[in-house]
Coordinates of C-alpha atoms and ligand atoms in Angstrom, one line a residue:
X1 CA 9.8 10.1 51.2
X2 CA 13.6 10.7 51.7
X3 CA 14.5 7.7 49.5
X4 CA 12.9 8.7 46.3
X5 CA 14.4 9.7 42.9
X6 CA 14.2 13.3 41.6
X7 CA 11.6 12.3 39.1
X8 CA 9.5 10.8 42.0
X9 CA 9.8 13.9 44.1
X10 CA 8.8 15.9 41.0
X11 CA 5.7 14.0 40.7
X12 CA 5.0 14.1 44.5
X13 CA 5.5 17.7 44.5
X14 CA 3.1 18.3 41.6
X15 CA 0.5 16.2 43.3
X16 CA 0.9 18.0 46.5
X17 CA 1.7 14.9 48.3
X18 CA 4.3 17.0 50.4
X19 CA 5.9 20.4 49.8
X20 CA 9.4 21.3 48.9
X21 CA 9.7 22.8 52.3
X22 CA 8.6 19.6 53.9
X23 CA 10.9 17.7 51.8
X24 CA 13.9 20.1 52.5
X25 CA 13.3 20.0 56.2
X26 CA 13.2 16.3 56.3
X27 CA 16.4 15.9 54.3
X28 CA 18.1 18.4 56.4
X29 CA 17.1 16.6 59.6
X30 CA 18.4 13.4 58.1
X31 CA 21.6 15.0 57.1
X32 CA 22.0 16.2 60.6
X33 CA 21.5 12.9 62.1
X34 CA 24.0 11.3 59.7
X35 CA 26.8 13.7 60.4
X36 CA 29.2 10.8 61.1
X37 CA 29.3 10.3 57.4
X38 CA 31.1 13.6 57.2
X39 CA 29.5 14.2 53.7
X40 CA 29.1 17.9 54.2
X41 CA 31.3 20.6 54.8
X42 CA 28.5 23.1 55.1
X43 CA 24.7 22.8 55.5
X44 CA 22.9 25.9 54.1
X45 CA 19.6 25.4 56.0
X46 CA 18.2 28.8 56.1
X47 CA 19.0 29.4 52.3
X48 CA 17.4 26.0 51.5
X49 CA 14.0 26.8 53.1
X50 CA 14.0 30.1 51.5
X51 CA 14.6 28.5 48.2
X52 CA 12.1 25.7 48.8
X53 CA 9.4 28.1 49.9
X54 CA 10.0 30.1 46.8
X55 CA 9.8 26.9 44.7
X56 CA 6.3 26.0 46.7
X57 CA 4.8 29.3 45.6
X58 CA 5.7 28.6 41.9
X59 CA 4.4 25.1 42.1
X60 CA 1.2 26.5 43.8
X61 CA 0.8 28.8 40.7
X62 CA 1.2 25.8 38.4
X63 CA 4.4 27.4 37.3
X64 CA 8.1 26.0 37.3
X65 CA 9.7 23.1 35.6
X66 CA 10.5 19.2 36.5
X67 CA 13.1 20.3 38.8
X68 CA 11.3 23.1 40.9
X69 CA 11.6 22.3 44.5
X70 CA 14.0 19.4 44.1
X71 CA 16.7 19.5 46.7
X72 CA 20.3 18.9 45.9
X73 CA 23.8 19.3 47.3
X74 CA 26.8 21.0 45.6
X75 CA 30.5 19.8 45.7
X76 CA 32.3 22.3 47.6
X77 CA 34.4 23.7 44.7
X78 CA 31.4 25.4 43.0
X79 CA 31.3 29.0 44.1
X80 CA 28.2 29.8 45.9
X81 CA 27.4 33.5 46.4
X82 CA 27.5 34.3 50.1
X83 CA 28.1 30.7 51.3
X84 CA 31.7 29.4 52.2
X85 CA 33.4 27.5 49.3
X86 CA 36.5 25.6 50.8
X87 CA 37.5 23.1 48.2
X88 CA 38.2 20.8 51.1
X89 CA 41.2 23.1 51.7
X90 CA 42.5 24.9 54.7
X91 CA 43.6 27.7 52.3
X92 CA 40.0 28.5 51.5
X93 CA 38.5 27.6 55.0
X94 CA 37.2 31.2 55.4
X95 CA 36.5 31.9 51.7
X96 CA 33.1 33.3 51.0
X97 CA 32.5 33.5 47.3
X98 CA 31.0 37.0 46.0
X99 CA 29.4 35.0 43.1
X100 CA 27.7 32.0 41.9
X101 CA 29.2 29.4 39.3
X102 CA 27.4 29.3 36.2
X103 CA 26.4 25.7 37.2
X104 CA 24.9 26.8 40.4
X105 CA 23.1 29.7 39.0
X106 CA 21.5 27.6 36.3
X107 CA 20.2 24.9 38.9
X108 CA 18.9 27.6 40.8
X109 CA 17.1 29.1 37.9
X110 CA 15.6 25.6 37.3
X111 CA 14.2 25.8 40.7
X112 CA 16.5 23.3 42.5
X113 CA 17.1 23.8 46.4
X114 CA 20.6 23.6 47.7
X115 CA 20.9 21.9 50.9
X116 CA 24.6 22.3 51.4
X117 CA 28.2 21.9 50.1
X118 CA 29.9 18.5 50.2
X119 CA 33.2 17.1 51.3
X120 CA 36.0 16.3 48.8
X121 CA 39.5 15.7 48.4
X122 CA 41.4 18.9 48.5
X123 CA 41.2 20.6 45.3
X124 CA 39.8 17.5 43.9
X125 CA 43.2 15.7 44.1
X126 CA 42.4 12.2 45.0
X127 CA 40.3 9.1 44.5
X128 CA 39.0 8.5 48.0
X129 CA 38.0 11.8 49.8
X130 CA 40.6 11.0 52.3
X131 CA 42.6 14.2 51.3
X132 CA 40.2 16.7 52.8
X133 CA 41.3 19.1 55.3
X134 CA 37.8 18.4 57.0
X135 CA 38.5 14.7 57.4
X136 CA 37.5 11.8 55.4
X137 CA 34.0 10.9 54.4
X138 CA 32.6 7.4 54.9
X139 CA 30.8 5.3 52.6
X140 CA 27.3 4.5 53.6
X141 CA 27.8 1.0 52.1
X142 CA 30.5 0.3 54.9
X143 CA 31.5 3.0 57.4
X144 CA 35.0 1.9 57.4
X145 CA 35.3 2.3 53.7
X146 CA 36.1 5.2 51.5
X147 CA 33.4 6.6 49.2
X148 CA 35.6 7.2 46.3
X149 CA 36.8 10.5 45.3
X150 CA 37.2 13.2 44.8
X151 CA 33.5 14.0 44.9
X152 CA 32.9 11.6 47.7
X153 CA 30.8 13.8 50.0
X154 CA 28.5 14.4 47.0
X155 CA 28.3 10.6 46.4
X156 CA 27.9 9.6 50.0
X157 CA 25.0 12.2 50.6
X158 CA 23.0 10.6 47.5
X159 CA 23.8 7.0 48.7
X160 CA 22.7 7.7 52.2
X161 CA 19.6 9.4 50.7
X162 CA 20.3 12.8 52.1
X163 CA 19.4 14.4 48.8
X164 CA 18.3 12.9 45.4
X165 CA 21.0 14.6 43.4
X166 CA 24.5 16.2 43.7
X167 CA 26.7 17.9 41.6
X168 CA 30.5 16.8 41.4
X169 CA 33.5 17.4 39.2
X170 CA 35.6 15.0 37.1
X171 CA 39.1 15.7 36.0
X172 CA 40.2 12.1 36.0
X173 CA 37.3 10.2 37.5
X174 CA 36.1 12.1 40.3
X175 CA 32.3 11.7 39.5
X176 CA 32.4 8.2 38.1
X177 CA 34.6 6.6 40.9
X178 CA 32.5 7.9 43.6
X179 CA 29.4 6.9 41.8
X180 CA 30.7 3.6 41.2
X181 CA 31.9 2.9 45.0
X182 CA 28.5 4.4 46.3
X183 CA 26.0 2.7 43.8
X184 CA 25.1 5.7 42.1
X185 CA 24.6 6.9 38.6
X186 CA 27.0 9.6 37.5
X187 CA 27.8 11.4 34.5
X188 CA 30.7 13.4 33.3
X189 CA 29.8 15.3 30.1
X190 CA 32.1 16.1 27.3
X191 CA 34.6 18.8 27.9
X192 CA 33.1 22.2 27.3
X193 CA 29.3 21.0 27.6
X194 CA 29.0 22.4 31.1
X195 CA 30.5 25.8 31.9
X196 CA 33.4 25.9 34.3
X197 CA 32.9 29.4 35.2
X198 CA 32.9 29.5 39.2
X199 CA 34.3 26.1 39.4
X200 CA 37.6 26.4 41.4
X201 CA 40.3 25.1 38.7
X202 CA 42.4 22.0 39.3
X203 CA 43.5 21.1 35.7
X204 CA 41.5 23.4 33.4
X205 CA 41.9 21.3 30.2
X206 CA 40.5 18.2 32.1
X207 CA 37.9 19.6 34.5
X208 CA 34.3 19.1 33.8
X209 CA 31.3 19.5 36.2
X210 CA 28.4 16.9 36.3
X211 CA 25.9 15.2 38.2
X212 CA 25.3 12.0 40.3
X213 CA 21.7 10.8 41.1
X214 CA 20.1 7.5 41.6
X215 CA 19.1 7.0 38.0
X216 CA 20.3 7.7 34.6
X217 CA 16.8 9.3 33.9
X218 CA 17.5 11.8 36.9
X219 CA 21.0 12.5 35.7
X220 CA 19.4 13.4 32.1
X221 CA 17.2 15.9 33.8
X222 CA 19.8 17.6 35.9
X223 CA 22.4 17.6 33.0
X224 CA 20.0 19.2 30.7
X225 CA 19.5 22.1 33.3
X226 CA 23.2 22.6 33.7
X227 CA 24.5 22.4 30.3
X228 CA 24.9 25.0 27.4
X229 CA 27.1 27.6 26.2
X230 CA 28.3 30.3 28.7
X231 CA 30.1 33.5 27.5
X232 CA 31.9 33.4 30.7
X233 CA 33.7 30.3 30.1
X234 CA 35.9 30.8 26.9
X235 CA 36.2 26.8 26.8
X236 CA 32.4 26.2 26.9
X237 CA 31.0 25.0 23.5
X238 CA 28.6 26.9 21.5
X239 CA 26.6 24.0 20.3
X240 CA 22.9 23.1 21.0
X241 CA 22.4 20.8 23.9
X242 CA 20.3 17.8 22.8
X243 CA 17.3 16.7 24.4
X244 CA 18.7 14.2 26.8
X245 CA 15.3 13.3 28.4
X246 CA 13.7 12.5 25.0
X247 CA 16.6 10.5 23.9
X248 CA 16.2 8.2 27.0
X249 CA 13.4 6.2 25.3
X250 CA 15.2 5.5 22.1
X251 CA 15.7 1.9 21.5
X252 CA 19.0 0.5 22.0
X253 CA 18.6 -2.2 19.6
X254 CA 21.5 -2.3 17.0
X255 CA 23.6 -0.1 19.1
X256 CA 27.2 -1.3 18.9
X257 CA 29.0 -1.6 22.4
X258 CA 32.8 -1.5 22.0
X259 CA 34.9 -3.8 24.4
X260 CA 38.6 -2.8 24.8
X261 CA 40.5 -5.7 25.9
X262 CA 42.7 -3.3 27.8
X263 CA 39.9 -2.8 30.3
X264 CA 39.3 -6.5 30.9
X265 CA 42.9 -7.0 32.4
X266 CA 44.3 -9.1 35.3
X267 CA 44.2 -5.9 37.5
X268 CA 40.5 -6.0 37.8
X269 CA 39.0 -7.7 40.8
X270 CA 37.2 -10.9 39.6
X271 CA 33.9 -10.2 41.0
X272 CA 33.9 -6.8 39.5
X273 CA 34.9 -8.3 36.0
X274 CA 32.0 -11.0 36.5
X275 CA 29.5 -8.4 37.2
X276 CA 30.5 -6.3 34.1
X277 CA 30.5 -9.4 31.9
X278 CA 27.0 -10.1 33.1
X279 CA 25.8 -6.5 32.5
X280 CA 27.1 -6.7 29.1
X281 CA 25.3 -9.9 28.2
X282 CA 21.9 -8.1 29.5
X283 CA 22.7 -5.4 27.1
X284 CA 23.0 -7.9 24.4
X285 CA 19.8 -9.4 25.5
X286 CA 18.2 -5.9 24.9
X287 CA 19.3 -5.8 21.3
X288 CA 22.8 -4.2 21.6
X289 CA 25.7 -5.8 19.7
X290 CA 29.3 -6.1 21.0
X291 CA 32.6 -5.9 19.3
X292 CA 36.1 -6.1 20.4
X293 CA 38.2 -2.9 20.1
X294 CA 41.8 -1.7 20.7
X295 CA 42.7 1.1 22.9
X296 CA 46.5 0.5 22.3
X297 CA 47.8 3.5 24.2
X298 CA 45.5 2.8 27.3
X299 CA 48.6 2.0 29.5
X300 CA 50.0 5.5 29.1
X301 CA 46.8 7.2 30.5
X302 CA 48.0 7.2 34.2
X303 CA 51.5 8.6 33.5
X304 CA 50.1 11.1 31.1
X305 CA 47.4 12.3 33.3
X306 CA 49.7 12.4 36.4
X307 CA 52.2 14.7 34.4
X308 CA 49.4 17.0 32.9
X309 CA 47.2 17.4 35.7
X310 CA 49.9 18.4 38.2
X311 CA 51.3 20.9 35.6
X312 CA 48.1 22.7 35.2
X313 CA 47.5 22.6 38.9
X314 CA 50.9 24.1 39.8
X315 CA 49.9 27.0 37.6
X316 CA 46.3 27.4 38.7
X317 CA 46.9 27.0 42.4
X318 CA 49.8 29.9 42.2
X319 CA 46.8 32.3 42.9
X320 CA 46.5 31.0 46.3
X321 CA 49.0 33.2 48.2
X322 CA 47.3 34.8 51.2
X323 CA 47.1 38.2 49.5
X324 CA 43.6 38.6 48.2
X325 CA 41.6 36.0 50.0
X326 CA 41.7 32.7 51.9
X327 CA 44.1 31.8 54.7
X328 CA 47.2 34.0 55.4
X329 CA 49.7 32.8 57.8
X330 CA 49.9 35.2 61.0
X331 CA 53.7 34.9 61.4
X332 CA 56.2 36.2 58.7
X333 CA 58.8 39.0 58.3
X334 CA 58.5 39.9 54.7
X335 CA 56.3 38.8 51.8
X336 CA 58.3 36.0 50.6
X337 CA 58.1 34.4 54.1
X338 CA 54.3 35.4 53.9
X339 CA 53.7 33.4 50.7
X340 CA 55.7 30.3 52.0
X341 CA 54.2 30.3 55.4
X342 CA 50.8 30.6 53.9
X343 CA 51.1 28.0 51.3
X344 CA 52.9 25.6 53.8
X345 CA 50.1 25.8 56.2
X346 CA 47.3 26.1 53.7
X347 CA 47.9 23.1 51.4
X348 CA 47.8 19.5 52.4
X349 CA 50.4 16.9 51.6
X350 CA 48.8 15.6 48.3
X351 CA 48.3 19.1 46.9
X352 CA 51.9 19.9 47.8
X353 CA 53.2 16.8 46.0
X354 CA 51.2 17.8 43.0
X355 CA 52.5 21.4 43.0
X356 CA 56.0 20.0 43.2
X357 CA 55.5 17.6 40.4
X358 CA 53.9 20.2 38.3
X359 CA 56.7 22.9 38.9
X360 CA 59.2 20.1 38.1
X361 CA 57.6 18.8 34.7
X362 CA 57.2 22.3 33.6
X363 CA 60.9 23.4 34.4
X364 CA 63.6 24.3 31.8
X365 CA 65.4 21.1 31.0
X366 CA 62.4 18.7 31.9
X367 CA 59.6 20.5 30.0
X368 CA 60.4 18.6 26.7
X369 CA 61.0 15.3 28.5
X370 CA 57.9 15.2 30.5
X371 CA 55.3 17.7 29.8
X372 CA 55.5 17.9 26.0
X373 CA 56.0 14.1 25.9
X374 CA 52.7 13.7 27.8
X375 CA 50.9 16.1 25.6
X376 CA 51.9 13.9 22.5
X377 CA 50.5 10.8 24.5
X378 CA 47.4 12.7 25.1
X379 CA 46.9 13.0 21.4
X380 CA 47.5 9.4 20.7
X381 CA 45.1 8.3 23.5
X382 CA 42.4 10.6 21.8
X383 CA 43.1 9.2 18.5
X384 CA 42.5 5.7 19.8
X385 CA 39.2 6.7 20.9
X386 CA 38.4 8.3 17.5
X387 CA 39.4 5.2 15.7
X388 CA 37.4 3.0 18.0
X389 CA 34.3 5.2 17.7
X390 CA 34.3 4.6 13.9
X391 CA 33.1 1.0 14.8
X392 CA 31.0 1.4 17.9
X393 CA 28.6 3.8 19.7
X394 CA 29.6 3.2 23.2
X395 CA 32.6 1.8 25.0
X396 CA 31.9 -0.3 28.2
X397 CA 34.0 -1.7 31.0
X398 CA 34.5 -1.5 34.8
X399 CA 34.6 1.9 36.2
X400 CA 37.1 1.1 39.0
X401 CA 39.3 -2.1 39.3
X402 CA 37.8 -2.8 42.8
X403 CA 34.8 -1.9 45.0
X404 CA 35.4 0.6 48.0
X405 CA 38.3 -0.1 49.8
X406 CA 39.1 0.5 53.6
X407 CA 39.9 4.1 54.8
X408 CA 43.7 4.5 55.2
X409 CA 44.5 1.5 52.9
X410 CA 46.1 3.7 50.1
X411 CA 47.1 6.7 51.8
X412 CA 50.7 5.9 52.4
X413 CA 51.1 4.9 48.8
X414 CA 50.2 7.7 46.4
X415 CA 50.9 5.6 43.3
X416 CA 48.4 2.9 44.5
X417 CA 45.9 5.7 44.9
X418 CA 46.7 6.8 41.3
X419 CA 45.9 3.7 40.0
X420 CA 42.2 3.8 40.8
X421 CA 41.9 6.1 37.7
X422 CA 43.2 3.4 35.4
X423 CA 39.9 3.2 33.4
X424 CA 38.4 6.7 34.0
X425 CA 41.1 9.4 33.2
X426 CA 41.4 8.6 29.4
X427 CA 37.9 10.0 28.8
X428 CA 39.2 13.3 30.5
X429 CA 42.3 13.1 28.3
X430 CA 40.2 12.9 25.1
X431 CA 37.4 15.0 26.4
X432 CA 34.8 12.4 26.0
X433 CA 31.5 12.1 28.0
X434 CA 31.4 9.1 30.4
X435 CA 29.2 7.7 33.2
X436 CA 29.3 5.0 35.7
X437 CA 25.9 3.1 36.7
X438 CA 25.5 0.3 39.3
X439 CA 25.9 -3.0 37.8
X440 CA 25.8 -5.3 41.0
X441 CA 27.4 -6.1 44.3
X442 CA 30.5 -7.9 45.6
X443 CA 30.4 -10.6 48.1
X444 CA 30.7 -7.9 51.1
X445 CA 27.6 -6.1 49.7
X446 CA 29.7 -3.4 48.2
X447 CA 28.5 -1.8 44.9
X448 CA 30.1 -2.3 41.6
X449 CA 30.1 0.3 38.8
X450 CA 29.8 -0.1 35.1
X451 CA 31.7 2.4 32.9
X452 CA 30.2 3.8 29.6
X453 CA 32.2 6.2 27.5
X454 CA 30.4 8.0 24.6
X455 CA 31.5 9.9 21.4
X456 CA 32.3 13.6 21.7
X457 CA 29.1 15.5 22.6
X458 CA 27.1 12.4 22.7
X459 CA 25.9 12.3 26.2
X460 CA 22.5 11.2 24.9
X461 CA 23.8 7.8 23.7
X462 CA 25.3 6.9 27.0
X463 CA 22.3 8.0 29.4
X464 CA 20.1 6.1 26.8
X465 CA 21.8 2.9 27.0
X466 CA 22.2 3.2 30.9
X467 CA 18.6 3.9 31.2
X468 CA 17.6 0.8 29.4
X469 CA 19.9 -1.1 31.6
X470 CA 18.2 0.4 34.5
X471 CA 14.7 -0.5 33.2
X472 CA 15.7 -4.1 33.5
X473 CA 17.9 -4.1 36.6
X474 CA 17.3 -2.8 40.3
X475 CA 20.9 -2.4 41.6
X476 CA 20.3 1.3 41.5
X477 CA 17.4 0.8 43.7
X478 CA 19.0 -0.7 46.7
X479 CA 19.6 1.3 49.6
X480 CA 22.5 0.9 52.2
X481 CA 21.3 -0.6 55.6
X482 CA 20.3 2.0 58.0
X483 CA 19.5 4.7 55.5
X484 CA 16.1 3.7 54.0
Ligands
LIG1 N1 42.0 10.7 41.1 C1 42.5 11.8 40.1 C2 43.3 12.8 40.9 O1 43.7 12.6 41.9 C3 41.2 12.5 39.6 C4 40.5 13.5 40.4 C5 39.4 14.2 39.8 O2 39.0 13.6 38.8 N2 39.3 15.3 40.2 O3 43.7 13.7 40.3

């Protein structure tokens, strides 16, 4: 039963094939036996069993909705009341949140059962989950390989069938890249669609919470439950949330798929490119039409993102100073030394690198040259998308240039690591919804992800196209060896 989708579990719970408590126990047991993946920072067994038994009571009374009693895991940067929230960092190693993030609260209200908190790159800075204070997460498709990042613990957990769904956050690709590298479906909604309240901030103008699961259909159900206006987040959008689930069955005949030549370049691994080309032909076979489009400022995406994200991070992370919560150094003589020692001990090397870059690009003399320039580029990148979407409904390409790479391969070369985001971070810069779905395997049996970018607030169309692709393929059904 562990390997089923959210919807299959939902059906089984309704038909009393097994209870939520039984399912929860089985998944916790499997999670303990797969501890070597290092997918979890914290397992919340007691709380999970309480939530599951509450869900079983609702189900017995014929109450609850499609997600009642369904287990999931949360990326460890969503605040969870009474449960440790570390953000993969030593500086928050002992932090127990006094409140729940809105997303956590909404999924609990929908009846979902939290199994635990997953491993991640420290403060979501990374593309491989190697930047965690708690050590790297392994990819279930190849234990010597990274699961992608920064939501790599969430992705590894779902890929290993330790949970049917997981939350993640995506600032420049952190839901879509791990989904691609672990063979999952993952969606980053439009900026503002899902509340950021209680989500530890990395780069506030780019961060978005979302979901990873086995299918687009499952993503639609979970996204539905987490979306919508929240008065506690001033950047959340006060717009009705469309019925994502209903929209899945719409025909994709006549839908126009834009293919930017900038996404089909030499930098893409040939096996990845081939799988994406075949997938596009399949979508054409289902009635979609393709056109060539231009995203002329794409090449500016990486430099633009790697100025703006660190700038925002340097401001957001100023709050971790050892005064109110989190780690505090034990040896210091005055308050300045306390700050210095706390932050030196509490942050890992990648976070420190970002804080230095961020402070630099915001400093007098460099602000105009870097920060303001990057903001202008961000506008151009967003305008490119607006123009492209006058002609198409969805933009398709590869999610990542390669499949999962070996642990350690890029840790000494931050720029190589940043280049993994080449196709993903422009959607964040423009605030657009985007998703990755499984689209094949390479010769080594590693999953390949296809990237779909939608119009602003139009999650429904990418979920719909992805769903039709999945009705006609079975990549998303494959299970890594040893995890069935
Ligand atoms: N890889 C990007 C970074 O390191 C994106 C991370 C993310 O989306 N959280 O910043």
